[in-house]
Amino acid sequence: SDELQKEISHLARRVRNVQESIQLSQAIVNPSTWEQNCLNAVGNCVGEWRAIISFYYYNDKNAEANAITAELFDTGRETSLSVFSLVQMALQSGPLVGSSPGYFKRCGGEVARIALNFLTSEVFTGDLTTALFFTEKQVAAIQKWTKNAEKAAESNKPPSKSMAKLQRGSGKSRAKKEKAENKRSR
């Protein structure tokens, strides 16, 4: 239906905007900024996708929705892939930059707890293969990330030296910028 296509186009635009924001933002290395500006935005996109699926694909009142056409199914798979990619990107950005998604061993207990809250939030409840059209592999990846976040949150270790520097905003890129600014000001 045209309304479904409008909803999916809106979501696709929103996913692109959040991806661009994550890629361009340098301030999200701070854990609270990462949570507010990255994870919350990604969670909202996941929630919107979940609502679209619930309304258009599983709504009993809508006779068309019960007959999921091949086109609608394909559109759904494509959109779910972009939503999953956004979740993966969020778990490789900010204080987790430079690591595999869901790798929490160096980031510290605080970041792991933030990630765990995100991964166990309402948008990730239930059967994700039907609620979000995620594949079995994608669901397994989210489960693995959740398990890793639980372990790291429980151990509550401090971040590694390099991660702590990065989270304070005093990593290599910051040092390079300051050095370049000092050369210009001479």
JSON list of C-alpha atoms in Angstrom, two decimals:
[
{"chain": "A", "resi": 1, "resn": "SER", "atom": "CA", "xyz": [0.00, 0.00, 0.00]},
{"chain": "A", "resi": 2, "resn": "ASP", "atom": "CA", "xyz": [1.04, 3.61, -0.53]},
{"chain": "A", "resi": 3, "resn": "GLU", "atom": "CA", "xyz": [0.83, 4.37, 3.18]},
{"chain": "A", "resi": 4, "resn": "LEU", "atom": "CA", "xyz": [3.19, 1.51, 3.98]},
{"chain": "A", "resi": 5, "resn": "GLN", "atom": "CA", "xyz": [5.65, 2.74, 1.35]},
{"chain": "A", "resi": 6, "resn": "LYS", "atom": "CA", "xyz": [5.50, 6.25, 2.87]},
{"chain": "A", "resi": 7, "resn": "GLU", "atom": "CA", "xyz": [6.19, 4.83, 6.33]},
{"chain": "A", "resi": 8, "resn": "ILE", "atom": "CA", "xyz": [9.11, 2.75, 5.07]},
{"chain": "A", "resi": 9, "resn": "SER", "atom": "CA", "xyz": [10.54, 5.70, 3.11]},
{"chain": "A", "resi": 10, "resn": "HIS", "atom": "CA", "xyz": [10.32, 7.84, 6.24]},
{"chain": "A", "resi": 11, "resn": "LEU", "atom": "CA", "xyz": [12.06, 5.17, 8.30]},
{"chain": "A", "resi": 12, "resn": "ALA", "atom": "CA", "xyz": [14.75, 4.70, 5.64]},
{"chain": "A", "resi": 13, "resn": "ARG", "atom": "CA", "xyz": [15.42, 8.45, 5.65]},
{"chain": "A", "resi": 14, "resn": "ARG", "atom": "CA", "xyz": [15.56, 8.42, 9.44]},
{"chain": "A", "resi": 15, "resn": "VAL", "atom": "CA", "xyz": [17.99, 5.45, 9.46]},
{"chain": "A", "resi": 16, "resn": "ARG", "atom": "CA", "xyz": [20.26, 7.27, 6.97]},
{"chain": "A", "resi": 17, "resn": "ASN", "atom": "CA", "xyz": [20.18, 10.43, 9.10]},
{"chain": "A", "resi": 18, "resn": "VAL", "atom": "CA", "xyz": [21.10, 8.52, 12.26]},
{"chain": "A", "resi": 19, "resn": "GLN", "atom": "CA", "xyz": [23.89, 6.65, 10.43]},
{"chain": "A", "resi": 20, "resn": "GLU", "atom": "CA", "xyz": [25.30, 9.94, 9.15]},
{"chain": "A", "resi": 21, "resn": "SER", "atom": "CA", "xyz": [25.05, 11.47, 12.60]},
{"chain": "A", "resi": 22, "resn": "ILE", "atom": "CA", "xyz": [26.93, 8.52, 14.14]},
{"chain": "A", "resi": 23, "resn": "GLN", "atom": "CA", "xyz": [29.64, 8.71, 11.48]},
{"chain": "A", "resi": 24, "resn": "LEU", "atom": "CA", "xyz": [30.16, 12.46, 11.81]},
{"chain": "A", "resi": 25, "resn": "SER", "atom": "CA", "xyz": [29.88, 12.86, 15.57]},
{"chain": "A", "resi": 26, "resn": "GLN", "atom": "CA", "xyz": [33.10, 12.85, 17.56]},
{"chain": "A", "resi": 27, "resn": "ALA", "atom": "CA", "xyz": [31.46, 13.63, 20.91]},
{"chain": "A", "resi": 28, "resn": "ILE", "atom": "CA", "xyz": [29.74, 10.25, 21.18]},
{"chain": "A", "resi": 29, "resn": "VAL", "atom": "CA", "xyz": [32.86, 8.65, 22.67]},
{"chain": "A", "resi": 30, "resn": "ASN", "atom": "CA", "xyz": [31.55, 9.94, 26.00]},
{"chain": "A", "resi": 31, "resn": "PRO", "atom": "CA", "xyz": [29.31, 7.16, 27.38]},
{"chain": "A", "resi": 32, "resn": "SER", "atom": "CA", "xyz": [26.35, 9.37, 28.38]},
{"chain": "A", "resi": 33, "resn": "THR", "atom": "CA", "xyz": [26.47, 11.27, 25.07]},
{"chain": "A", "resi": 34, "resn": "TRP", "atom": "CA", "xyz": [26.65, 7.94, 23.23]},
{"chain": "A", "resi": 35, "resn": "GLU", "atom": "CA", "xyz": [23.59, 6.72, 25.10]},
{"chain": "A", "resi": 36, "resn": "GLN", "atom": "CA", "xyz": [21.55, 9.88, 24.52]},
{"chain": "A", "resi": 37, "resn": "ASN", "atom": "CA", "xyz": [22.56, 10.77, 20.97]},
{"chain": "A", "resi": 38, "resn": "CYS", "atom": "CA", "xyz": [23.24, 7.35, 19.49]},
{"chain": "A", "resi": 39, "resn": "LEU", "atom": "CA", "xyz": [21.55, 4.49, 21.31]},
{"chain": "A", "resi": 40, "resn": "ASN", "atom": "CA", "xyz": [18.30, 6.38, 21.99]},
{"chain": "A", "resi": 41, "resn": "ALA", "atom": "CA", "xyz": [18.06, 7.44, 18.33]},
{"chain": "A", "resi": 42, "resn": "VAL", "atom": "CA", "xyz": [18.77, 3.89, 17.15]},
{"chain": "A", "resi": 43, "resn": "GLY", "atom": "CA", "xyz": [16.23, 2.52, 19.65]},
{"chain": "A", "resi": 44, "resn": "ASN", "atom": "CA", "xyz": [13.63, 4.92, 18.26]},
{"chain": "A", "resi": 45, "resn": "CYS", "atom": "CA", "xyz": [14.29, 3.67, 14.72]},
{"chain": "A", "resi": 46, "resn": "VAL", "atom": "CA", "xyz": [13.98, 0.05, 15.88]},
{"chain": "A", "resi": 47, "resn": "GLY", "atom": "CA", "xyz": [10.75, 0.93, 17.68]},
{"chain": "A", "resi": 48, "resn": "GLU", "atom": "CA", "xyz": [9.36, 2.64, 14.59]},
{"chain": "A", "resi": 49, "resn": "TRP", "atom": "CA", "xyz": [10.21, -0.41, 12.45]},
{"chain": "A", "resi": 50, "resn": "ARG", "atom": "CA", "xyz": [8.57, -2.68, 15.02]},
{"chain": "A", "resi": 51, "resn": "ALA", "atom": "CA", "xyz": [5.42, -0.51, 14.97]},
{"chain": "A", "resi": 52, "resn": "ILE", "atom": "CA", "xyz": [5.31, -0.57, 11.15]},
{"chain": "A", "resi": 53, "resn": "ILE", "atom": "CA", "xyz": [5.57, -4.36, 11.12]},
{"chain": "A", "resi": 54, "resn": "SER", "atom": "CA", "xyz": [2.95, -4.71, 13.83]},
{"chain": "A", "resi": 55, "resn": "PHE", "atom": "CA", "xyz": [0.47, -2.42, 12.09]},
{"chain": "A", "resi": 56, "resn": "TYR", "atom": "CA", "xyz": [0.94, -3.28, 8.41]},
{"chain": "A", "resi": 57, "resn": "TYR", "atom": "CA", "xyz": [2.00, -6.90, 8.53]},
{"chain": "A", "resi": 58, "resn": "TYR", "atom": "CA", "xyz": [0.13, -8.36, 11.50]},
{"chain": "A", "resi": 59, "resn": "ASN", "atom": "CA", "xyz": [-2.90, -6.12, 12.02]},
{"chain": "A", "resi": 60, "resn": "ASP", "atom": "CA", "xyz": [-6.04, -8.31, 11.89]},
{"chain": "A", "resi": 61, "resn": "LYS", "atom": "CA", "xyz": [-8.24, -5.34, 11.04]},
{"chain": "A", "resi": 62, "resn": "ASN", "atom": "CA", "xyz": [-6.35, -4.77, 7.82]},
{"chain": "A", "resi": 63, "resn": "ALA", "atom": "CA", "xyz": [-7.38, -7.48, 5.32]},
{"chain": "A", "resi": 64, "resn": "GLU", "atom": "CA", "xyz": [-4.49, -6.58, 2.98]},
{"chain": "A", "resi": 65, "resn": "ALA", "atom": "CA", "xyz": [-1.96, -7.06, 5.78]},
{"chain": "A", "resi": 66, "resn": "ASN", "atom": "CA", "xyz": [-2.91, -10.69, 6.23]},
{"chain": "A", "resi": 67, "resn": "ALA", "atom": "CA", "xyz": [-1.85, -11.44, 2.67]},
{"chain": "A", "resi": 68, "resn": "ILE", "atom": "CA", "xyz": [1.79, -10.40, 2.80]},
{"chain": "A", "resi": 69, "resn": "THR", "atom": "CA", "xyz": [2.76, -10.11, -0.82]},
{"chain": "A", "resi": 70, "resn": "ALA", "atom": "CA", "xyz": [6.21, -10.99, -2.09]},
{"chain": "A", "resi": 71, "resn": "GLU", "atom": "CA", "xyz": [6.87, -7.29, -2.69]},
{"chain": "A", "resi": 72, "resn": "LEU", "atom": "CA", "xyz": [5.94, -6.34, 0.87]},
{"chain": "A", "resi": 73, "resn": "PHE", "atom": "CA", "xyz": [7.98, -9.21, 2.25]},
{"chain": "A", "resi": 74, "resn": "ASP", "atom": "CA", "xyz": [11.03, -8.18, 0.21]},
{"chain": "A", "resi": 75, "resn": "THR", "atom": "CA", "xyz": [10.63, -4.55, 1.27]},
{"chain": "A", "resi": 76, "resn": "GLY", "atom": "CA", "xyz": [10.40, -5.73, 4.86]},
{"chain": "A", "resi": 77, "resn": "ARG", "atom": "CA", "xyz": [13.56, -7.83, 4.61]},
{"chain": "A", "resi": 78, "resn": "GLU", "atom": "CA", "xyz": [15.47, -4.96, 3.04]},
{"chain": "A", "resi": 79, "resn": "THR", "atom": "CA", "xyz": [14.33, -2.53, 5.73]},
{"chain": "A", "resi": 80, "resn": "SER", "atom": "CA", "xyz": [15.05, -4.98, 8.54]},
{"chain": "A", "resi": 81, "resn": "LEU", "atom": "CA", "xyz": [18.60, -5.36, 7.20]},
{"chain": "A", "resi": 82, "resn": "SER", "atom": "CA", "xyz": [19.14, -1.59, 7.30]},
{"chain": "A", "resi": 83, "resn": "VAL", "atom": "CA", "xyz": [17.70, -1.43, 10.83]},
{"chain": "A", "resi": 84, "resn": "PHE", "atom": "CA", "xyz": [19.94, -4.30, 11.98]},
{"chain": "A", "resi": 85, "resn": "SER", "atom": "CA", "xyz": [22.96, -2.62, 10.36]},
{"chain": "A", "resi": 86, "resn": "LEU", "atom": "CA", "xyz": [22.13, 0.53, 12.31]},
{"chain": "A", "resi": 87, "resn": "VAL", "atom": "CA", "xyz": [22.04, -1.43, 15.58]},
{"chain": "A", "resi": 88, "resn": "GLN", "atom": "CA", "xyz": [25.38, -3.01, 14.69]},
{"chain": "A", "resi": 89, "resn": "MET", "atom": "CA", "xyz": [26.85, 0.40, 13.84]},
{"chain": "A", "resi": 90, "resn": "ALA", "atom": "CA", "xyz": [25.69, 1.78, 17.19]},
{"chain": "A", "resi": 91, "resn": "LEU", "atom": "CA", "xyz": [27.52, -1.04, 18.96]},
{"chain": "A", "resi": 92, "resn": "GLN", "atom": "CA", "xyz": [30.73, -0.22, 17.09]},
{"chain": "A", "resi": 93, "resn": "SER", "atom": "CA", "xyz": [30.65, 3.52, 17.71]},
{"chain": "A", "resi": 94, "resn": "GLY", "atom": "CA", "xyz": [31.16, 5.90, 20.58]},
{"chain": "A", "resi": 95, "resn": "PRO", "atom": "CA", "xyz": [33.06, 4.29, 23.43]},
{"chain": "A", "resi": 96, "resn": "LEU", "atom": "CA", "xyz": [33.08, 1.01, 21.47]},
{"chain": "A", "resi": 97, "resn": "VAL", "atom": "CA", "xyz": [34.74, 2.51, 18.38]},
{"chain": "A", "resi": 98, "resn": "GLY", "atom": "CA", "xyz": [37.37, 0.35, 16.72]},
{"chain": "A", "resi": 99, "resn": "SER", "atom": "CA", "xyz": [36.06, -2.92, 18.09]},
{"chain": "A", "resi": 100, "resn": "SER", "atom": "CA", "xyz": [33.89, -5.71, 16.84]},
{"chain": "A", "resi": 101, "resn": "PRO", "atom": "CA", "xyz": [30.20, -5.12, 17.56]},
{"chain": "A", "resi": 102, "resn": "GLY", "atom": "CA", "xyz": [29.31, -6.27, 21.03]},
{"chain": "A", "resi": 103, "resn": "TYR", "atom": "CA", "xyz": [32.94, -6.46, 22.24]},
{"chain": "A", "resi": 104, "resn": "PHE", "atom": "CA", "xyz": [32.81, -5.02, 25.74]},
{"chain": "A", "resi": 105, "resn": "LYS", "atom": "CA", "xyz": [36.03, -6.25, 27.34]},
{"chain": "A", "resi": 106, "resn": "ARG", "atom": "CA", "xyz": [37.95, -2.96, 27.02]},
{"chain": "A", "resi": 107, "resn": "CYS", "atom": "CA", "xyz": [35.14, -0.44, 27.43]},
{"chain": "A", "resi": 108, "resn": "GLY", "atom": "CA", "xyz": [34.45, -0.79, 31.17]},
{"chain": "A", "resi": 109, "resn": "GLY", "atom": "CA", "xyz": [31.42, -1.71, 33.24]},
{"chain": "A", "resi": 110, "resn": "GLU", "atom": "CA", "xyz": [29.56, 1.58, 32.77]},
{"chain": "A", "resi": 111, "resn": "VAL", "atom": "CA", "xyz": [29.54, 1.35, 28.97]},
{"chain": "A", "resi": 112, "resn": "ALA", "atom": "CA", "xyz": [28.62, -2.34, 29.13]},
{"chain": "A", "resi": 113, "resn": "ARG", "atom": "CA", "xyz": [25.63, -1.50, 31.38]},
{"chain": "A", "resi": 114, "resn": "ILE", "atom": "CA", "xyz": [24.49, 1.22, 28.99]},
{"chain": "A", "resi": 115, "resn": "ALA", "atom": "CA", "xyz": [24.73, -1.22, 26.07]},
{"chain": "A", "resi": 116, "resn": "LEU", "atom": "CA", "xyz": [22.95, -3.91, 28.08]},
{"chain": "A", "resi": 117, "resn": "ASN", "atom": "CA", "xyz": [20.08, -1.53, 28.89]},
{"chain": "A", "resi": 118, "resn": "PHE", "atom": "CA", "xyz": [19.81, -0.77, 25.17]},
{"chain": "A", "resi": 119, "resn": "LEU", "atom": "CA", "xyz": [19.90, -4.43, 24.11]},
{"chain": "A", "resi": 120, "resn": "THR", "atom": "CA", "xyz": [17.34, -5.47, 26.71]},
{"chain": "A", "resi": 121, "resn": "SER", "atom": "CA", "xyz": [15.01, -2.52, 26.09]},
{"chain": "A", "resi": 122, "resn": "GLU", "atom": "CA", "xyz": [11.40, -3.00, 25.05]},
{"chain": "A", "resi": 123, "resn": "VAL", "atom": "CA", "xyz": [12.14, -2.83, 21.31]},
{"chain": "A", "resi": 124, "resn": "PHE", "atom": "CA", "xyz": [14.23, -6.02, 21.51]},
{"chain": "A", "resi": 125, "resn": "THR", "atom": "CA", "xyz": [11.66, -8.16, 23.36]},
{"chain": "A", "resi": 126, "resn": "GLY", "atom": "CA", "xyz": [9.81, -11.14, 21.94]},
{"chain": "A", "resi": 127, "resn": "ASP", "atom": "CA", "xyz": [10.56, -13.15, 18.82]},
{"chain": "A", "resi": 128, "resn": "LEU", "atom": "CA", "xyz": [12.73, -10.81, 16.76]},
{"chain": "A", "resi": 129, "resn": "THR", "atom": "CA", "xyz": [12.29, -12.90, 13.60]},
{"chain": "A", "resi": 130, "resn": "THR", "atom": "CA", "xyz": [8.60, -11.90, 13.51]},
{"chain": "A", "resi": 131, "resn": "ALA", "atom": "CA", "xyz": [8.69, -8.63, 15.48]},
{"chain": "A", "resi": 132, "resn": "LEU", "atom": "CA", "xyz": [11.54, -7.09, 13.44]},
{"chain": "A", "resi": 133, "resn": "PHE", "atom": "CA", "xyz": [11.94, -9.52, 10.50]},
{"chain": "A", "resi": 134, "resn": "PHE", "atom": "CA", "xyz": [15.51, -10.24, 11.65]},
{"chain": "A", "resi": 135, "resn": "THR", "atom": "CA", "xyz": [17.12, -13.43, 10.38]},
{"chain": "A", "resi": 136, "resn": "GLU", "atom": "CA", "xyz": [18.13, -16.21, 12.75]},
{"chain": "A", "resi": 137, "resn": "LYS", "atom": "CA", "xyz": [21.79, -15.13, 12.40]},
{"chain": "A", "resi": 138, "resn": "GLN", "atom": "CA", "xyz": [20.92, -11.53, 13.27]},
{"chain": "A", "resi": 139, "resn": "VAL", "atom": "CA", "xyz": [18.93, -12.65, 16.31]},
{"chain": "A", "resi": 140, "resn": "ALA", "atom": "CA", "xyz": [21.85, -14.86, 17.39]},
{"chain": "A", "resi": 141, "resn": "ALA", "atom": "CA", "xyz": [24.21, -11.88, 17.05]},
{"chain": "A", "resi": 142, "resn": "ILE", "atom": "CA", "xyz": [21.99, -9.70, 19.24]},
{"chain": "A", "resi": 143, "resn": "GLN", "atom": "CA", "xyz": [21.77, -12.50, 21.81]},
{"chain": "A", "resi": 144, "resn": "LYS", "atom": "CA", "xyz": [25.57, -12.85, 21.78]},
{"chain": "A", "resi": 145, "resn": "TRP", "atom": "CA", "xyz": [26.02, -9.08, 22.20]},
{"chain": "A", "resi": 146, "resn": "THR", "atom": "CA", "xyz": [23.55, -9.10, 25.09]},
{"chain": "A", "resi": 147, "resn": "LYS", "atom": "CA", "xyz": [25.37, -11.99, 26.77]},
{"chain": "A", "resi": 148, "resn": "ASN", "atom": "CA", "xyz": [28.74, -10.23, 26.32]},
{"chain": "A", "resi": 149, "resn": "ALA", "atom": "CA", "xyz": [27.33, -6.99, 27.74]},
{"chain": "A", "resi": 150, "resn": "GLU", "atom": "CA", "xyz": [25.92, -8.89, 30.75]},
{"chain": "A", "resi": 151, "resn": "LYS", "atom": "CA", "xyz": [29.33, -10.46, 31.45]},
{"chain": "A", "resi": 152, "resn": "ALA", "atom": "CA", "xyz": [31.18, -7.15, 31.17]},
{"chain": "A", "resi": 153, "resn": "ALA", "atom": "CA", "xyz": [28.59, -5.32, 33.29]},
{"chain": "A", "resi": 154, "resn": "GLU", "atom": "CA", "xyz": [28.80, -8.01, 35.98]},
{"chain": "A", "resi": 155, "resn": "SER", "atom": "CA", "xyz": [32.61, -7.95, 36.10]},
{"chain": "A", "resi": 156, "resn": "ASN", "atom": "CA", "xyz": [32.42, -4.12, 36.25]},
{"chain": "A", "resi": 157, "resn": "LYS", "atom": "CA", "xyz": [36.07, -3.65, 35.34]},
{"chain": "A", "resi": 158, "resn": "PRO", "atom": "CA", "xyz": [37.33, -0.16, 34.56]},
{"chain": "A", "resi": 159, "resn": "PRO", "atom": "CA", "xyz": [37.96, 0.67, 30.92]},
{"chain": "A", "resi": 160, "resn": "SER", "atom": "CA", "xyz": [41.40, -0.04, 29.48]},
{"chain": "A", "resi": 161, "resn": "LYS", "atom": "CA", "xyz": [43.82, 2.92, 29.49]},
{"chain": "A", "resi": 162, "resn": "SER", "atom": "CA", "xyz": [43.29, 3.62, 25.80]},
{"chain": "A", "resi": 163, "resn": "MET", "atom": "CA", "xyz": [39.49, 3.40, 26.15]},
{"chain": "A", "resi": 164, "resn": "ALA", "atom": "CA", "xyz": [39.48, 5.61, 29.24]},
{"chain": "A", "resi": 165, "resn": "LYS", "atom": "CA", "xyz": [41.49, 8.22, 27.31]},
{"chain": "A", "resi": 166, "resn": "LEU", "atom": "CA", "xyz": [39.11, 7.96, 24.38]},
{"chain": "A", "resi": 167, "resn": "GLN", "atom": "CA", "xyz": [36.04, 8.28, 26.62]},
{"chain": "A", "resi": 168, "resn": "ARG", "atom": "CA", "xyz": [37.51, 11.41, 28.23]},
{"chain": "A", "resi": 169, "resn": "GLY", "atom": "CA", "xyz": [38.07, 12.82, 24.75]},
{"chain": "A", "resi": 170, "resn": "SER", "atom": "CA", "xyz": [41.84, 12.82, 24.98]},
{"chain": "A", "resi": 171, "resn": "GLY", "atom": "CA", "xyz": [42.67, 10.08, 22.48]},
{"chain": "A", "resi": 172, "resn": "LYS", "atom": "CA", "xyz": [45.05, 10.13, 19.51]},
{"chain": "A", "resi": 173, "resn": "SER", "atom": "CA", "xyz": [42.79, 12.11, 17.19]},
{"chain": "A", "resi": 174, "resn": "ARG", "atom": "CA", "xyz": [42.36, 14.83, 19.84]},
{"chain": "A", "resi": 175, "resn": "ALA", "atom": "CA", "xyz": [46.12, 14.99, 20.38]},
{"chain": "A", "resi": 176, "resn": "LYS", "atom": "CA", "xyz": [46.67, 15.29, 16.61]},
{"chain": "A", "resi": 177, "resn": "LYS", "atom": "CA", "xyz": [44.11, 18.11, 16.38]},
{"chain": "A", "resi": 178, "resn": "GLU", "atom": "CA", "xyz": [45.71, 19.99, 19.25]},
{"chain": "A", "resi": 179, "resn": "LYS", "atom": "CA", "xyz": [49.15, 19.56, 17.69]},
{"chain": "A", "resi": 180, "resn": "ALA", "atom": "CA", "xyz": [47.86, 20.86, 14.33]},
{"chain": "A", "resi": 181, "resn": "GLU", "atom": "CA", "xyz": [46.17, 23.83, 16.02]},
{"chain": "A", "resi": 182, "resn": "ASN", "atom": "CA", "xyz": [49.40, 24.66, 17.89]},
{"chain": "A", "resi": 183, "resn": "LYS", "atom": "CA", "xyz": [51.37, 24.65, 14.61]},
{"chain": "A", "resi": 184, "resn": "ARG", "atom": "CA", "xyz": [48.82, 26.98, 12.98]},
{"chain": "A", "resi": 185, "resn": "SER", "atom": "CA", "xyz": [48.87, 29.42, 15.87]},
{"chain": "A", "resi": 186, "resn": "ARG", "atom": "CA", "xyz": [52.68, 29.88, 15.72]}
]
